[in-house]
Amino acid sequence: MARRPLVAGNWKMYKTAGEGAILVQNLEERVSGSWDQVEVAVCPPFTALKSVSTLIELDRLQISLGAQNVYWEEEGAFTGEVSPRMLAELRCDYVIVGHSERREFFGETNETVNKKVKAVFSEGMLPIVCVGESLATRDAEETDTFVREQVRGALEGIEADQATKLVVAYEPIWAIGTGRTPTPEGANDVCRSIRATVGAMFGPPAAMSLRILYGGSVKPENAKSFFGEPDIDGALVGGASLDADSFAEIVKAAV
Ligand code: PEP
């Protein structure tokens, strides 16, 4: 992989602030030799961001920090929402945007994803934009069209230099938390198509620089096979990121 790989853990709605700090300490012990070759990020729930951020700062850990969601307005009467500036103040590097669980359970659309992507960039953080097809879309052989449309919708109107720093996670919905995965070659085909779409929108530098992660039932046993593919630059890991041993094994597979 020419680009520096990124292995990011999406903790979803798991881990309290205290549990999160312990997990990061355990993770650090297991992966501390790998920083030069691979970037490691954790994406805790909002309530654990502060404790993890403080730990990263005080112990000078090389782990990057991400949030799992954001609202696009700067501030206002939006009960229950969190703004990009609030996340930037906690020293978040990344924000996951448009995860399929948010699209399915919380009504996110390509339009709201696009607003969030722009808001994340405006506060100096980087979005990890999630795209991916359902089983029905895959069975109808419409994956490529569907994913390209998601990418175009999410990135419409951003600057070309922002696109060079972007992270896209290709996560087939049918592979998330199921133990099923596409073949590494099949996942790479979609990632290549995502890269081509970004290239058509923003030019070759963006296509060459953006990192595309594969996500969906990545485990220590299968991680290396995905990381060996030319258009896959790392992984977004759900379940296996909740255990320091298994997440560290995945990180080491990217070295
Ligand atoms: C995810 O939720 O982003 C994910 C990839 O989950 P899992 O690794 O558990 O399939």
Short mmCIF file of C-alpha atoms and ligand atoms in Angstrom, two decimals:
data_model
loop_
_atom_site.label_atom_id
_atom_site.label_comp_id
_atom_site.label_asym_id
_atom_site.label_seq_id
_atom_site.Cartn_x
_atom_site.Cartn_y
_atom_site.Cartn_z
CA MET A 1 0.00 0.00 0.00
CA ALA A 2 1.56 3.31 -1.05
CA ARG A 3 -0.71 5.35 1.22
CA ARG A 4 -0.23 5.11 4.99
CA PRO A 5 -2.88 2.62 6.08
CA LEU A 6 -5.48 3.55 8.65
CA VAL A 7 -7.08 1.01 10.95
CA ALA A 8 -10.00 2.60 12.79
CA GLY A 9 -12.14 1.03 15.49
CA ASN A 10 -15.83 1.90 15.57
CA TRP A 11 -16.92 1.13 19.12
CA LYS A 12 -20.58 1.84 18.31
CA MET A 13 -22.68 2.07 21.52
CA TYR A 14 -20.22 0.05 23.60
CA LYS A 15 -17.78 1.11 26.36
CA THR A 16 -18.33 3.65 29.11
CA ALA A 17 -15.78 6.42 29.62
CA GLY A 18 -13.87 4.27 32.13
CA GLU A 19 -14.00 1.11 30.02
CA GLY A 20 -12.85 3.08 26.99
CA ALA A 21 -9.78 4.41 28.78
CA ILE A 22 -8.80 0.89 29.85
CA LEU A 23 -9.26 -0.44 26.31
CA VAL A 24 -7.02 2.30 24.87
CA GLN A 25 -4.31 1.61 27.47
CA ASN A 26 -4.38 -2.09 26.65
CA LEU A 27 -4.33 -1.34 22.94
CA GLU A 28 -1.37 1.02 23.26
CA GLU A 29 0.69 -1.70 24.99
CA ARG A 30 0.03 -4.08 22.12
CA VAL A 31 0.55 -1.82 19.08
CA SER A 32 3.08 0.80 20.18
CA GLY A 33 5.79 -0.39 17.76
CA SER A 34 3.60 0.02 14.68
CA TRP A 35 3.02 3.78 14.46
CA ASP A 36 5.42 4.54 11.64
CA GLN A 37 3.74 2.09 9.34
CA VAL A 38 0.09 2.30 10.25
CA GLU A 39 -2.23 4.91 11.73
CA VAL A 40 -4.53 3.60 14.45
CA ALA A 41 -7.74 5.39 15.39
CA VAL A 42 -10.46 4.69 17.92
CA CYS A 43 -14.00 6.05 17.64
CA PRO A 44 -15.68 5.84 21.05
CA PRO A 45 -19.22 6.98 21.86
CA PHE A 46 -19.56 10.72 22.62
CA THR A 47 -19.52 10.09 26.37
CA ALA A 48 -16.09 8.42 26.25
CA LEU A 49 -14.39 10.95 23.96
CA LYS A 50 -13.17 13.15 26.80
CA SER A 51 -11.58 10.37 28.87
CA VAL A 52 -9.90 8.83 25.83
CA SER A 53 -8.74 12.22 24.55
CA THR A 54 -7.23 13.10 27.93
CA LEU A 55 -5.42 9.78 28.09
CA ILE A 56 -4.04 10.22 24.58
CA GLU A 57 -2.78 13.70 25.48
CA LEU A 58 -1.31 12.94 28.92
CA ASP A 59 0.38 9.70 27.90
CA ARG A 60 1.38 11.13 24.49
CA LEU A 61 -0.17 8.17 22.71
CA GLN A 62 0.04 8.04 18.92
CA ILE A 63 -3.57 6.88 18.65
CA SER A 64 -5.90 9.08 16.61
CA LEU A 65 -9.36 9.90 17.92
CA GLY A 66 -12.64 9.87 16.04
CA ALA A 67 -16.30 10.50 16.83
CA GLN A 68 -19.09 8.39 15.39
CA ASN A 69 -21.46 11.17 14.34
CA VAL A 70 -21.92 14.95 14.31
CA TYR A 71 -24.56 17.56 13.49
CA TRP A 72 -23.80 20.11 10.79
CA GLU A 73 -24.83 23.35 12.53
CA GLU A 74 -22.32 25.34 14.60
CA GLU A 75 -24.68 25.65 17.57
CA GLY A 76 -28.34 26.16 18.33
CA ALA A 77 -31.56 24.64 19.60
CA PHE A 78 -30.87 21.08 18.40
CA THR A 79 -31.55 18.97 21.48
CA GLY A 80 -29.36 15.91 21.70
CA GLU A 81 -26.98 16.90 18.92
CA VAL A 82 -23.23 17.62 19.04
CA SER A 83 -21.49 20.22 16.86
CA PRO A 84 -18.21 19.92 14.93
CA ARG A 85 -16.62 22.58 17.14
CA MET A 86 -17.42 20.53 20.26
CA LEU A 87 -15.65 17.53 18.73
CA ALA A 88 -12.68 19.59 17.54
CA GLU A 89 -12.24 20.95 21.08
CA LEU A 90 -11.90 17.35 22.28
CA ARG A 91 -9.10 16.95 19.73
CA CYS A 92 -10.98 14.57 17.47
CA ASP A 93 -9.07 13.89 14.27
CA TYR A 94 -11.88 12.06 12.51
CA VAL A 95 -15.65 11.80 12.45
CA ILE A 96 -17.45 8.79 11.03
CA VAL A 97 -20.22 10.09 8.77
CA GLY A 98 -23.06 8.17 7.14
CA HIS A 99 -22.54 4.80 8.79
CA SER A 100 -25.19 2.39 7.50
CA GLU A 101 -26.65 2.07 11.02
CA ARG A 102 -27.22 5.83 11.06
CA ARG A 103 -28.72 5.73 7.58
CA GLU A 104 -31.00 2.83 8.57
CA PHE A 105 -32.06 3.76 12.12
CA PHE A 106 -31.69 7.54 12.15
CA GLY A 107 -32.79 8.54 8.67
CA GLU A 108 -29.48 9.85 7.31
CA THR A 109 -29.46 10.51 3.58
CA ASN A 110 -26.80 11.42 1.05
CA GLU A 111 -27.87 15.06 1.54
CA THR A 112 -27.41 15.07 5.33
CA VAL A 113 -24.17 13.13 4.95
CA ASN A 114 -22.94 15.84 2.58
CA LYS A 115 -23.77 18.58 5.11
CA LYS A 116 -21.91 16.67 7.82
CA VAL A 117 -18.87 16.09 5.60
CA LYS A 118 -18.58 19.83 4.95
CA ALA A 119 -19.09 20.66 8.63
CA VAL A 120 -16.37 18.21 9.70
CA PHE A 121 -13.86 19.72 7.25
CA SER A 122 -14.77 23.23 8.37
CA GLU A 123 -13.48 22.46 11.87
CA GLY A 124 -10.24 20.94 10.62
CA MET A 125 -11.21 17.31 11.18
CA LEU A 126 -11.45 14.57 8.56
CA PRO A 127 -14.60 12.63 7.74
CA ILE A 128 -14.62 8.87 7.41
CA VAL A 129 -17.47 8.63 4.92
CA CYS A 130 -19.25 5.27 4.99
CA VAL A 131 -20.83 3.83 1.87
CA GLY A 132 -22.05 0.36 1.01
CA GLU A 133 -24.87 -1.62 -0.49
CA SER A 134 -27.61 -3.83 0.97
CA LEU A 135 -27.92 -7.48 0.06
CA ALA A 136 -30.87 -6.68 -2.23
CA THR A 137 -28.79 -4.13 -4.12
CA ARG A 138 -25.94 -6.59 -4.41
CA ASP A 139 -28.26 -9.38 -5.61
CA ALA A 140 -29.65 -6.98 -8.23
CA GLU A 141 -26.05 -6.38 -9.36
CA GLU A 142 -26.43 -2.66 -8.72
CA THR A 143 -23.63 -2.27 -6.18
CA ASP A 144 -21.38 -0.18 -8.38
CA THR A 145 -24.08 2.30 -9.43
CA PHE A 146 -25.40 2.56 -5.87
CA VAL A 147 -22.02 3.14 -4.22
CA ARG A 148 -20.90 5.66 -6.85
CA GLU A 149 -24.11 7.60 -6.22
CA GLN A 150 -23.47 7.58 -2.46
CA VAL A 151 -19.92 8.86 -3.03
CA ARG A 152 -21.05 11.64 -5.38
CA GLY A 153 -23.83 12.67 -2.99
CA ALA A 154 -21.57 12.71 0.05
CA LEU A 155 -18.79 14.71 -1.58
CA GLU A 156 -20.69 17.18 -3.73
CA GLY A 157 -19.30 20.70 -3.33
CA ILE A 158 -16.20 19.93 -1.25
CA GLU A 159 -12.81 21.36 -2.28
CA ALA A 160 -10.29 19.28 -4.26
CA ASP A 161 -7.66 19.65 -1.53
CA GLN A 162 -10.17 18.39 1.04
CA ALA A 163 -10.79 15.37 -1.17
CA THR A 164 -7.08 14.47 -1.03
CA LYS A 165 -7.33 14.07 2.77
CA LEU A 166 -10.60 12.23 2.73
CA VAL A 167 -11.27 8.77 4.10
CA VAL A 168 -14.01 6.62 2.59
CA ALA A 169 -15.04 3.34 4.21
CA TYR A 170 -16.61 0.78 1.91
CA GLU A 171 -18.86 -1.27 4.16
CA PRO A 172 -21.30 -3.66 2.48
CA ILE A 173 -24.28 -3.66 4.87
CA TRP A 174 -24.70 -7.42 4.60
CA ALA A 175 -21.14 -7.89 5.90
CA ILE A 176 -21.45 -5.70 9.01
CA GLY A 177 -21.55 -7.79 12.17
CA THR A 178 -22.57 -10.91 10.24
CA GLY A 179 -19.31 -12.80 9.82
CA ARG A 180 -19.87 -12.72 6.04
CA THR A 181 -17.46 -10.84 3.83
CA PRO A 182 -16.97 -10.21 0.13
CA THR A 183 -13.84 -11.70 -1.38
CA PRO A 184 -10.88 -9.33 -1.06
CA GLU A 185 -10.88 -9.01 -4.86
CA GLY A 186 -14.61 -8.19 -4.86
CA ALA A 187 -14.14 -5.55 -2.15
CA ASN A 188 -11.19 -4.12 -4.08
CA ASP A 189 -13.30 -3.81 -7.24
CA VAL A 190 -15.75 -1.55 -5.39
CA CYS A 191 -12.91 0.42 -3.78
CA ARG A 192 -11.31 0.93 -7.20
CA SER A 193 -14.63 2.26 -8.46
CA ILE A 194 -14.86 4.64 -5.47
CA ARG A 195 -11.35 5.89 -6.28
CA ALA A 196 -12.31 6.43 -9.91
CA THR A 197 -15.41 8.36 -8.86
CA VAL A 198 -13.36 10.64 -6.60
CA GLY A 199 -10.84 11.04 -9.42
CA ALA A 200 -13.57 12.07 -11.85
CA MET A 201 -14.89 14.63 -9.35
CA PHE A 202 -11.64 16.10 -8.01
CA GLY A 203 -8.79 14.97 -10.27
CA PRO A 204 -5.94 12.44 -10.08
CA PRO A 205 -4.20 13.84 -6.93
CA ALA A 206 -7.35 13.25 -4.88
CA ALA A 207 -7.80 9.78 -6.35
CA MET A 208 -4.21 8.88 -5.51
CA SER A 209 -4.21 10.33 -1.98
CA LEU A 210 -7.57 9.47 -0.50
CA ARG A 211 -7.63 6.45 1.75
CA ILE A 212 -10.30 3.84 1.23
CA LEU A 213 -10.99 1.42 4.08
CA TYR A 214 -12.81 -1.87 3.89
CA GLY A 215 -15.30 -2.54 6.71
CA GLY A 216 -17.54 -5.50 7.50
CA SER A 217 -16.60 -8.45 9.73
CA VAL A 218 -12.85 -7.70 9.61
CA LYS A 219 -11.12 -10.09 12.02
CA PRO A 220 -7.50 -11.01 12.77
CA GLU A 221 -7.93 -14.06 10.50
CA ASN A 222 -9.04 -12.19 7.37
CA ALA A 223 -7.50 -8.70 7.76
CA LYS A 224 -4.32 -9.39 5.83
CA SER A 225 -6.19 -10.63 2.79
CA PHE A 226 -7.99 -7.27 2.51
CA PHE A 227 -4.85 -5.23 3.22
CA GLY A 228 -3.08 -6.99 0.36
CA GLU A 229 -5.43 -5.38 -2.18
CA PRO A 230 -4.14 -2.32 -4.06
CA ASP A 231 -7.13 -0.02 -3.51
CA ILE A 232 -7.75 -0.94 0.13
CA ASP A 233 -5.83 1.29 2.55
CA GLY A 234 -6.92 -0.13 5.87
CA ALA A 235 -10.08 -1.08 7.72
CA LEU A 236 -13.00 0.24 9.71
CA VAL A 237 -13.51 -2.39 12.38
CA GLY A 238 -16.60 -2.79 14.56
CA GLY A 239 -16.91 -5.85 16.80
CA ALA A 240 -13.25 -6.85 16.71
CA SER A 241 -12.16 -3.36 17.84
CA LEU A 242 -13.79 -3.87 21.25
CA ASP A 243 -11.08 -6.29 22.33
CA ALA A 244 -7.48 -5.03 22.56
CA ASP A 245 -5.96 -8.35 21.48
CA SER A 246 -8.05 -8.79 18.35
CA PHE A 247 -7.81 -5.12 17.32
CA ALA A 248 -4.02 -5.17 17.81
CA GLU A 249 -3.78 -8.27 15.60
CA ILE A 250 -5.66 -6.44 12.85
CA VAL A 251 -3.37 -3.43 13.22
CA LYS A 252 -0.31 -5.67 12.92
CA ALA A 253 -1.75 -7.23 9.76
CA ALA A 254 -1.56 -3.77 8.15
CA VAL A 255 2.16 -3.33 8.91
C1 PEP B 1 -18.86 -1.31 11.45
O1 PEP B 1 -19.85 -1.21 12.16
O2 PEP B 1 -18.36 -0.29 10.95
C2 PEP B 1 -18.31 -2.64 11.21
C3 PEP B 1 -17.51 -2.80 10.20
O3 PEP B 1 -18.71 -3.63 12.07
P1 PEP B 1 -18.14 -5.15 12.14
O4 PEP B 1 -16.63 -5.07 12.03
O5 PEP B 1 -18.58 -5.64 13.48
O6 PEP B 1 -18.72 -5.89 11.00
#
